[in-house]
Amino acid sequence: MGRCVLVVGGGGREHALCLALSESPSIREIHTTPGNAGTEHFGSNHDIPASDISGLLELSQRLKVDFVVVGPEAPLCDGLADRLINIGIPCFGPQRLHAELEGSKLFAKQAMEAAGVPTAEYDLLDASSDINTYLDARSHEPWVIKRDVLAGGKGVVVTSDRKEAIEFIQQSVQSDGHVLLERFLPGEEASMLVVMDKSGFVCLPPSQDHKRAYDGDEGPNTGGMGAYCPAPVVTDAIHEKVLERIVGPMFTYLSSMEIPYRGVLYVGLMIDQYGDPYVVEFNVRFGDPECQVTLPLIDTDVGELLFASSTDALSKTDVVFKRAHALTIVLASEGYPKTAIKGRPIVGLDRSLDSATTWVSHAGTSRNETGDFISSGGRVLSVTSVADSLQKARDSSYQRLAQIILDGSHHRSDIGHRAL
Ligand code: AMP
Ligand code: GLY
């Protein structure tokens, strides 16, 4: 029989979700909205944007889907999961209450305090605060300033430039009423994706993103320019600490509430020189591009896993991982992350060039009037490989990327450098 699923979103993450669902024996039919030129291969794309909550409800009912998988955070913060559950449709992605873990940095800090989870100390500044006094108190390290709203990756500034710090604080207080000034945590970052429901949780293998635009971790912050999984920075001993100090306490805290957390909790980690993990951020969805390298390492039926998490059946679900390495490289449009130039032809996307171990995940792609692929976003696509070593996965991804032509595009040539 198999289930019918609707995937909400249209980036590389959603392409990766569709691919994994298409390989799941438990899934019969895949719909995506709005999708991209890659997701249409797995089923039907629809034209309801992820921001149209009523439209998404209507579409889910019309398609008679068995469950909905939500890619991005915004519809979750807008209460999509609550509304789906109200009409009896299970949702992979938490309800509004828990989506605030990503929607509000202050809410996340308060949750971590309540759960006893290690994270950076912070001050809350508002219009009455003397900014310089606060900056002086933390002047021996870069200042970390965080807006308390969903800001699409533009809500955090890490700077040693006092003028920039003051300006960002002032602007944030003016638009949001307050802002967080956080202790700088030195160390190496990693991402831990934890699938959760009322009954239990499953930690997926840890991964590492590359957030800066250029090689050597230089240049502006982006949504992520490439990732690999597993990330060896998370050793067995650190993994144990993450479970004991962070994931376990968060699960206990979240599952004590009337509304359980159903979906994936993205734990952004900073691991210090002593191997102690701290939470830098929570997201309430899969990371992009972490999703592209994490899902291929799940040996279990991913459709079953996501459905189980939507219906509090995780504790009855056995999840097995592959002993393999995955690496993905993002190809971005000229001008990204500032102002991406879109609408250019992309050559080299023929699926016959892909294989079972190396493939392209579409993100900002669409088709023109004649059916040819064109770029339609900042991050255009990513090339993922799975192999028995990270080096092999890296080589295969770069080889496949070399076959793709997009005028003016850029990518990093050092994905995986910390582990290789
Ligand atoms: P966030 O949106 O909270 O993940 O912050 C974006 C990026 O800023 C993170 O991925 C880190 O690279 C950096 N960052 C955030 N908070 C801290 C911190 N307390 N110490 C050092 N770096 C941070
Ligand atoms: N790759 C970082 C994120 O998805 O937030």
Short mmCIF file of C-alpha atoms and ligand atoms in Angstrom, two decimals:
data_model
loop_
_atom_site.label_atom_id
_atom_site.label_comp_id
_atom_site.label_asym_id
_atom_site.label_seq_id
_atom_site.Cartn_x
_atom_site.Cartn_y
_atom_site.Cartn_z
CA MET A 1 0.00 0.00 0.00
CA GLY A 2 2.41 2.65 1.18
CA ARG A 3 1.77 6.19 2.39
CA CYS A 4 1.23 9.44 0.56
CA VAL A 5 3.37 12.34 1.81
CA LEU A 6 3.52 16.07 1.19
CA VAL A 7 6.93 17.72 1.55
CA VAL A 8 6.79 21.48 2.21
CA GLY A 9 9.66 23.60 0.91
CA GLY A 10 11.77 23.97 -2.19
CA GLY A 11 15.48 23.83 -1.40
CA GLY A 12 18.28 21.30 -1.45
CA ARG A 13 17.05 19.95 1.88
CA GLU A 14 13.64 19.19 0.40
CA HIS A 15 15.22 17.53 -2.65
CA ALA A 16 17.20 15.33 -0.25
CA LEU A 17 14.02 14.52 1.68
CA CYS A 18 12.19 13.59 -1.53
CA LEU A 19 15.07 11.38 -2.64
CA ALA A 20 15.15 9.53 0.68
CA LEU A 21 11.36 9.18 0.71
CA SER A 22 11.44 7.85 -2.87
CA GLU A 23 13.76 5.09 -1.69
CA SER A 24 11.47 4.23 1.24
CA PRO A 25 9.32 1.12 0.75
CA SER A 26 6.73 2.66 3.12
CA ILE A 27 6.10 5.59 0.74
CA ARG A 28 3.77 5.25 -2.24
CA GLU A 29 3.35 8.82 -3.43
CA ILE A 30 5.33 12.05 -2.98
CA HIS A 31 4.02 15.59 -3.41
CA THR A 32 6.13 18.69 -2.93
CA THR A 33 5.20 22.33 -2.61
CA PRO A 34 6.57 24.53 -4.04
CA GLY A 35 9.51 22.18 -4.77
CA ASN A 36 12.09 22.88 -7.44
CA ALA A 37 13.15 21.53 -10.82
CA GLY A 38 14.68 18.49 -9.08
CA THR A 39 11.82 17.46 -6.80
CA GLU A 40 9.38 17.11 -9.72
CA HIS A 41 11.19 13.89 -10.61
CA PHE A 42 9.86 12.15 -7.49
CA GLY A 43 6.18 13.03 -7.90
CA SER A 44 4.21 16.22 -8.29
CA ASN A 45 5.22 19.78 -7.52
CA HIS A 46 2.44 22.12 -6.40
CA ASP A 47 2.44 25.90 -6.40
CA ILE A 48 1.45 26.68 -2.81
CA PRO A 49 4.28 28.62 -1.14
CA ALA A 50 5.48 27.48 2.29
CA SER A 51 4.16 30.76 3.72
CA ASP A 52 0.51 30.08 2.77
CA ILE A 53 -0.68 28.07 5.78
CA SER A 54 -4.34 27.89 4.71
CA GLY A 55 -3.28 26.87 1.21
CA LEU A 56 -1.08 24.10 2.63
CA LEU A 57 -3.96 22.78 4.76
CA GLU A 58 -6.30 22.79 1.79
CA LEU A 59 -3.69 21.03 -0.38
CA SER A 60 -3.00 18.36 2.27
CA GLN A 61 -6.72 17.61 2.53
CA ARG A 62 -7.27 17.61 -1.21
CA LEU A 63 -4.37 15.18 -1.77
CA LYS A 64 -5.53 13.05 1.18
CA VAL A 65 -1.93 12.78 2.36
CA ASP A 66 -1.09 10.44 5.23
CA PHE A 67 1.36 12.96 6.69
CA VAL A 68 3.23 16.18 5.97
CA VAL A 69 7.00 16.71 6.24
CA VAL A 70 7.88 20.37 6.78
CA GLY A 71 11.30 21.47 5.53
CA PRO A 72 11.71 25.13 6.58
CA GLU A 73 11.12 26.73 9.99
CA ALA A 74 8.86 29.64 9.05
CA PRO A 75 5.62 27.66 8.53
CA LEU A 76 6.28 25.83 11.83
CA CYS A 77 6.64 29.16 13.64
CA ASP A 78 3.37 30.17 11.94
CA GLY A 79 1.59 27.16 13.44
CA LEU A 80 1.36 24.82 10.43
CA ALA A 81 1.83 21.70 12.57
CA ASP A 82 -0.88 22.82 15.04
CA ARG A 83 -3.35 23.38 12.23
CA LEU A 84 -2.56 20.07 10.51
CA ILE A 85 -2.96 18.14 13.76
CA ASN A 86 -6.28 19.91 14.32
CA ILE A 87 -7.60 18.39 11.10
CA GLY A 88 -6.14 14.98 11.88
CA ILE A 89 -3.07 15.02 9.63
CA PRO A 90 0.21 13.99 11.32
CA CYS A 91 3.06 16.43 10.81
CA PHE A 92 6.82 15.95 10.89
CA GLY A 93 7.85 19.27 12.39
CA PRO A 94 6.99 20.69 15.81
CA GLN A 95 4.03 22.79 16.85
CA ARG A 96 4.31 26.54 17.29
CA LEU A 97 5.20 26.36 20.98
CA HIS A 98 8.38 24.37 20.26
CA ALA A 99 9.15 26.12 16.96
CA GLU A 100 9.97 29.11 19.17
CA LEU A 101 13.21 27.29 20.01
CA GLU A 102 14.33 28.58 16.62
CA GLY A 103 12.01 31.58 16.32
CA SER A 104 13.23 33.24 19.52
CA LYS A 105 16.80 33.14 20.82
CA LEU A 106 15.54 34.28 24.24
CA PHE A 107 12.97 31.47 24.36
CA ALA A 108 15.73 28.98 23.46
CA LYS A 109 18.00 30.35 26.21
CA GLN A 110 15.20 30.08 28.76
CA ALA A 111 14.46 26.50 27.66
CA MET A 112 18.15 25.61 28.02
CA GLU A 113 18.25 27.17 31.48
CA ALA A 114 15.16 25.20 32.50
CA ALA A 115 16.60 21.97 31.10
CA GLY A 116 20.09 22.63 32.51
CA VAL A 117 21.78 22.52 29.11
CA PRO A 118 25.21 24.18 28.63
CA THR A 119 25.18 27.27 26.43
CA ALA A 120 26.84 30.71 26.37
CA GLU A 121 25.84 33.20 29.09
CA TYR A 122 24.06 36.26 27.79
CA ASP A 123 22.77 39.71 28.62
CA LEU A 124 19.42 41.01 27.44
CA LEU A 125 19.69 44.63 26.30
CA ASP A 126 16.80 46.99 25.67
CA ALA A 127 16.35 50.70 25.03
CA SER A 128 17.25 51.55 28.64
CA SER A 129 20.58 49.63 28.60
CA ASP A 130 23.92 51.42 28.55
CA ILE A 131 25.39 49.58 25.55
CA ASN A 132 29.02 50.54 26.24
CA THR A 133 28.91 49.16 29.80
CA TYR A 134 27.76 45.80 28.46
CA LEU A 135 30.32 45.81 25.64
CA ASP A 136 33.11 46.69 28.11
CA ALA A 137 32.20 43.71 30.27
CA ARG A 138 32.74 41.37 27.31
CA SER A 139 35.51 43.29 25.51
CA HIS A 140 38.25 40.63 25.86
CA GLU A 141 36.65 38.53 23.11
CA PRO A 142 34.55 39.15 19.98
CA TRP A 143 31.01 40.31 20.72
CA VAL A 144 28.22 37.92 19.74
CA ILE A 145 24.96 39.76 19.17
CA LYS A 146 21.72 37.94 18.40
CA ARG A 147 18.39 39.32 17.32
CA ASP A 148 15.40 37.67 18.96
CA VAL A 149 13.42 37.06 15.76
CA LEU A 150 13.48 34.70 12.78
CA ALA A 151 15.93 36.54 10.56
CA GLY A 152 16.70 34.03 7.82
CA GLY A 153 20.33 33.61 8.88
CA LYS A 154 20.93 37.37 9.19
CA GLY A 155 20.13 37.70 12.88
CA VAL A 156 23.60 37.08 14.33
CA VAL A 157 26.67 39.31 14.24
CA VAL A 158 30.03 38.20 15.62
CA THR A 159 32.42 41.15 15.61
CA SER A 160 35.34 42.84 17.35
CA ASP A 161 34.41 46.17 15.77
CA ARG A 162 32.75 48.28 18.49
CA LYS A 163 31.06 50.59 16.01
CA GLU A 164 29.51 47.65 14.16
CA ALA A 165 28.44 46.08 17.47
CA ILE A 166 26.78 49.28 18.68
CA GLU A 167 24.99 49.82 15.38
CA PHE A 168 23.64 46.27 15.27
CA ILE A 169 22.48 46.48 18.89
CA GLN A 170 20.76 49.81 18.31
CA GLN A 171 19.03 48.65 15.11
CA SER A 172 17.90 45.40 16.73
CA VAL A 173 16.53 47.12 19.85
CA GLN A 174 14.72 49.60 17.65
CA SER A 175 13.03 46.93 15.53
CA ASP A 176 12.59 44.11 18.09
CA GLY A 177 12.55 45.86 21.49
CA HIS A 178 15.55 43.91 22.82
CA VAL A 179 18.64 41.99 21.74
CA LEU A 180 20.96 39.34 23.21
CA LEU A 181 24.65 39.94 23.82
CA GLU A 182 26.26 36.55 24.26
CA ARG A 183 29.57 35.24 25.53
CA PHE A 184 31.84 34.20 22.66
CA LEU A 185 32.40 30.45 22.65
CA PRO A 186 35.69 29.39 21.08
CA GLY A 187 35.91 25.96 19.50
CA GLU A 188 34.76 23.90 16.53
CA GLU A 189 31.16 23.70 15.39
CA ALA A 190 29.15 20.59 14.55
CA SER A 191 25.51 19.84 13.90
CA MET A 192 23.59 17.09 15.65
CA LEU A 193 20.19 16.30 14.20
CA VAL A 194 17.88 14.57 16.67
CA VAL A 195 14.60 13.03 15.52
CA MET A 196 12.17 13.24 18.42
CA ASP A 197 8.64 12.56 19.55
CA LYS A 198 6.77 11.98 22.79
CA SER A 199 8.09 8.42 23.07
CA GLY A 200 11.82 8.91 22.46
CA PHE A 201 14.56 10.29 20.27
CA VAL A 202 17.13 9.14 17.73
CA CYS A 203 20.43 10.99 17.19
CA LEU A 204 21.45 10.99 13.54
CA PRO A 205 25.20 10.93 12.80
CA PRO A 206 26.81 14.34 13.51
CA SER A 207 27.75 16.52 10.56
CA GLN A 208 29.65 19.72 9.88
CA ASP A 209 28.56 22.64 7.74
CA HIS A 210 30.77 25.32 6.12
CA LYS A 211 29.01 28.60 6.80
CA ARG A 212 31.43 31.09 5.27
CA ALA A 213 31.26 31.82 1.56
CA TYR A 214 34.91 31.29 0.64
CA ASP A 215 37.76 28.81 1.15
CA GLY A 216 39.55 28.80 4.48
CA ASP A 217 36.34 29.92 6.25
CA GLU A 218 36.73 33.43 4.88
CA GLY A 219 34.09 35.85 3.65
CA PRO A 220 30.50 36.50 4.62
CA ASN A 221 28.19 34.05 6.37
CA THR A 222 25.88 32.01 4.14
CA GLY A 223 23.15 29.43 4.61
CA GLY A 224 25.89 26.81 4.24
CA MET A 225 28.30 26.08 1.38
CA GLY A 226 28.86 22.36 1.93
CA ALA A 227 28.78 19.67 4.58
CA TYR A 228 29.99 16.22 5.43
CA CYS A 229 28.87 13.43 7.70
CA PRO A 230 29.91 11.92 10.03
CA ALA A 231 32.03 14.72 11.54
CA PRO A 232 35.02 13.21 13.37
CA VAL A 233 35.22 16.25 15.69
CA VAL A 234 32.36 14.57 17.53
CA THR A 235 34.33 11.66 18.95
CA ASP A 236 32.59 8.85 20.85
CA ALA A 237 33.48 10.57 24.13
CA ILE A 238 32.04 13.90 22.98
CA HIS A 239 28.99 12.16 21.57
CA GLU A 240 28.41 10.68 25.00
CA LYS A 241 28.63 14.14 26.60
CA VAL A 242 26.23 15.60 24.02
CA LEU A 243 23.73 12.87 24.88
CA GLU A 244 24.15 13.20 28.61
CA ARG A 245 24.30 16.99 28.91
CA ILE A 246 22.22 18.22 25.99
CA VAL A 247 20.01 15.80 24.10
CA GLY A 248 18.84 13.76 27.10
CA PRO A 249 17.94 16.81 29.22
CA MET A 250 16.22 18.54 26.29
CA PHE A 251 14.16 15.42 25.61
CA THR A 252 13.17 15.14 29.27
CA TYR A 253 12.25 18.83 29.31
CA LEU A 254 10.29 18.79 26.04
CA SER A 255 8.52 15.51 26.66
CA SER A 256 7.30 16.75 30.06
CA MET A 257 5.11 19.27 28.27
CA GLU A 258 1.55 18.77 27.18
CA ILE A 259 2.55 19.22 23.55
CA PRO A 260 5.33 16.81 22.59
CA TYR A 261 8.15 17.77 20.22
CA ARG A 262 7.57 15.89 16.97
CA GLY A 263 10.13 16.38 14.25
CA VAL A 264 13.85 17.00 14.15
CA LEU A 265 15.70 19.16 16.65
CA TYR A 266 18.84 20.59 15.10
CA VAL A 267 21.41 21.10 17.81
CA GLY A 268 24.14 23.53 16.72
CA LEU A 269 27.15 22.62 18.85
CA MET A 270 30.36 24.36 19.78
CA ILE A 271 32.98 21.94 21.07
CA ASP A 272 35.67 23.61 23.14
CA GLN A 273 39.34 22.70 23.56
CA TYR A 274 38.51 20.36 26.46
CA GLY A 275 35.98 18.46 24.36
CA ASP A 276 33.05 19.99 26.20
CA PRO A 277 29.97 20.69 24.05
CA TYR A 278 27.83 23.85 24.26
CA VAL A 279 24.67 24.72 22.35
CA VAL A 280 25.12 27.61 19.93
CA GLU A 281 21.61 27.40 18.53
CA PHE A 282 18.58 25.21 18.09
CA ASN A 283 16.75 24.86 14.81
CA VAL A 284 13.46 23.02 14.54
CA ARG A 285 14.12 21.45 11.13
CA PHE A 286 16.80 19.65 9.18
CA GLY A 287 19.83 21.76 8.34
CA ASP A 288 20.51 22.65 4.74
CA PRO A 289 23.00 21.30 3.52
CA GLU A 290 23.39 18.96 6.56
CA CYS A 291 20.24 17.11 5.48
CA GLN A 292 21.83 16.21 2.14
CA VAL A 293 24.67 14.32 3.88
CA THR A 294 22.77 12.88 6.85
CA LEU A 295 19.77 11.20 5.23
CA PRO A 296 21.89 9.06 2.85
CA LEU A 297 23.56 7.47 5.88
CA ILE A 298 20.27 6.18 7.28
CA ASP A 299 19.80 2.53 6.36
CA THR A 300 16.28 2.36 7.78
CA ASP A 301 13.20 3.37 5.75
CA VAL A 302 13.31 7.18 6.13
CA GLY A 303 9.58 7.48 5.35
CA GLU A 304 8.84 5.14 8.25
CA LEU A 305 11.18 7.08 10.55
CA LEU A 306 9.57 10.45 9.77
CA PHE A 307 6.05 9.02 10.04
CA ALA A 308 6.93 7.39 13.36
CA SER A 309 8.15 10.73 14.73
CA SER A 310 4.91 12.37 13.56
CA THR A 311 2.82 9.80 15.43
CA ASP A 312 4.80 9.19 18.65
CA ALA A 313 5.95 5.76 17.48
CA LEU A 314 9.71 6.40 17.55
CA SER A 315 10.38 4.18 20.55
CA LYS A 316 9.07 1.24 18.50
CA THR A 317 11.24 2.07 15.48
CA ASP A 318 14.66 0.58 15.03
CA VAL A 319 17.03 2.93 13.21
CA VAL A 320 20.19 1.62 11.58
CA PHE A 321 22.96 3.69 9.99
CA LYS A 322 25.33 2.92 7.15
CA ARG A 323 29.04 2.80 7.85
CA ALA A 324 29.84 5.28 5.11
CA HIS A 325 30.81 8.91 4.53
CA ALA A 326 28.80 11.57 2.73
CA LEU A 327 29.94 14.94 1.47
CA THR A 328 28.06 17.66 -0.38
CA ILE A 329 29.29 20.81 -2.17
CA VAL A 330 26.98 23.75 -2.75
CA LEU A 331 27.08 25.66 -6.04
CA ALA A 332 25.93 29.26 -5.53
CA SER A 333 24.89 32.00 -7.93
CA GLU A 334 27.14 34.93 -8.74
CA GLY A 335 26.67 37.55 -6.04
CA TYR A 336 25.46 35.12 -3.34
CA PRO A 337 25.08 35.71 -0.39
CA LYS A 338 24.64 39.43 -1.01
CA THR A 339 22.54 39.74 -4.16
CA ALA A 340 22.30 36.57 -6.19
CA ILE A 341 21.99 36.88 -9.97
CA LYS A 342 19.26 34.49 -11.10
CA GLY A 343 17.74 33.28 -14.36
CA ARG A 344 20.90 31.91 -15.96
CA PRO A 345 21.04 28.58 -17.83
CA ILE A 346 22.56 25.58 -16.04
CA VAL A 347 24.25 22.89 -18.10
CA GLY A 348 25.23 19.42 -16.90
CA LEU A 349 22.19 18.41 -14.87
CA ASP A 350 21.27 15.40 -16.98
CA ARG A 351 20.35 12.64 -14.53
CA SER A 352 22.29 10.12 -16.62
CA LEU A 353 25.43 11.83 -15.26
CA ASP A 354 24.34 10.95 -11.70
CA SER A 355 24.80 7.56 -10.12
CA ALA A 356 23.64 5.70 -7.02
CA THR A 357 26.62 7.13 -5.13
CA THR A 358 26.94 10.64 -6.63
CA TRP A 359 24.03 12.91 -7.45
CA VAL A 360 22.83 16.48 -7.73
CA SER A 361 20.34 17.92 -5.25
CA HIS A 362 18.49 20.83 -6.78
CA ALA A 363 17.83 23.93 -4.69
CA GLY A 364 17.40 27.23 -6.55
CA THR A 365 16.54 25.71 -9.92
CA SER A 366 13.55 26.01 -12.22
CA ARG A 367 12.79 25.53 -15.92
CA ASN A 368 12.37 28.19 -18.59
CA GLU A 369 9.70 28.23 -21.35
CA THR A 370 11.62 25.67 -23.38
CA GLY A 371 12.03 23.32 -20.43
CA ASP A 372 15.72 23.99 -19.82
CA PHE A 373 17.16 24.35 -16.33
CA ILE A 374 17.79 27.88 -15.09
CA SER A 375 18.98 29.24 -11.75
CA SER A 376 16.31 30.74 -9.51
CA GLY A 377 18.01 31.18 -6.14
CA GLY A 378 21.20 31.95 -4.26
CA ARG A 379 22.19 28.40 -3.47
CA VAL A 380 21.44 26.70 -6.78
CA LEU A 381 22.25 23.05 -6.15
CA SER A 382 24.57 20.76 -4.28
CA VAL A 383 26.46 17.67 -5.37
CA THR A 384 26.46 14.81 -2.88
CA SER A 385 28.48 11.60 -2.82
CA VAL A 386 28.51 8.63 -0.51
CA ALA A 387 31.61 6.45 -0.29
CA ASP A 388 33.57 4.27 2.09
CA SER A 389 35.93 7.15 2.86
CA LEU A 390 35.48 10.91 3.15
CA GLN A 391 38.27 11.48 0.63
CA LYS A 392 36.50 9.34 -1.98
CA ALA A 393 33.17 11.09 -1.33
CA ARG A 394 34.92 14.43 -1.72
CA ASP A 395 36.68 13.46 -4.97
CA SER A 396 33.50 12.10 -6.55
CA SER A 397 31.51 15.20 -5.63
CA TYR A 398 34.11 17.56 -7.09
CA GLN A 399 34.31 15.44 -10.27
CA ARG A 400 30.55 15.63 -10.76
CA LEU A 401 30.52 19.35 -9.95
CA ALA A 402 33.10 19.94 -12.70
CA GLN A 403 30.50 18.77 -15.25
CA ILE A 404 28.10 21.55 -14.31
CA ILE A 405 28.25 24.98 -15.93
CA LEU A 406 26.52 28.05 -14.51
CA ASP A 407 27.90 31.40 -15.56
CA GLY A 408 29.43 33.37 -12.67
CA SER A 409 28.69 30.67 -10.09
CA HIS A 410 31.00 29.93 -7.17
CA HIS A 411 31.65 27.09 -4.74
CA ARG A 412 34.19 26.26 -2.07
CA SER A 413 37.05 23.99 -3.04
CA ASP A 414 37.87 22.91 0.53
CA ILE A 415 34.74 21.13 1.75
CA GLY A 416 35.73 18.62 4.41
CA HIS A 417 39.09 20.31 5.08
CA ARG A 418 38.83 19.98 8.86
CA ALA A 419 38.41 16.24 8.66
CA LEU A 420 40.77 15.42 5.79
P1 AMP B 1 23.30 31.11 15.23
O1 AMP B 1 22.29 31.65 14.26
O2 AMP B 1 22.92 31.32 16.66
O3 AMP B 1 23.68 29.72 14.90
O4 AMP B 1 24.67 31.89 14.95
C1 AMP B 1 25.26 31.91 13.67
C2 AMP B 1 26.72 31.58 13.77
O5 AMP B 1 27.37 32.53 14.63
C3 AMP B 1 27.04 30.23 14.41
O6 AMP B 1 26.99 29.21 13.48
C4 AMP B 1 28.43 30.46 14.96
O7 AMP B 1 29.39 30.33 13.93
C5 AMP B 1 28.39 31.90 15.38
N1 AMP B 1 28.05 32.01 16.81
C6 AMP B 1 26.83 32.10 17.36
N2 AMP B 1 26.89 32.17 18.70
C7 AMP B 1 28.19 32.10 19.02
C8 AMP B 1 28.92 32.14 20.26
N3 AMP B 1 28.30 32.29 21.44
N4 AMP B 1 30.25 32.05 20.21
C9 AMP B 1 30.90 31.93 19.02
N5 AMP B 1 30.29 31.91 17.83
C10 AMP B 1 28.95 32.01 17.82
N1 GLY B 2 23.17 24.87 7.53
C1 GLY B 2 22.70 25.62 8.63
C2 GLY B 2 21.26 25.65 8.78
O1 GLY B 2 20.53 24.96 8.10
O2 GLY B 2 20.77 26.39 9.63
#
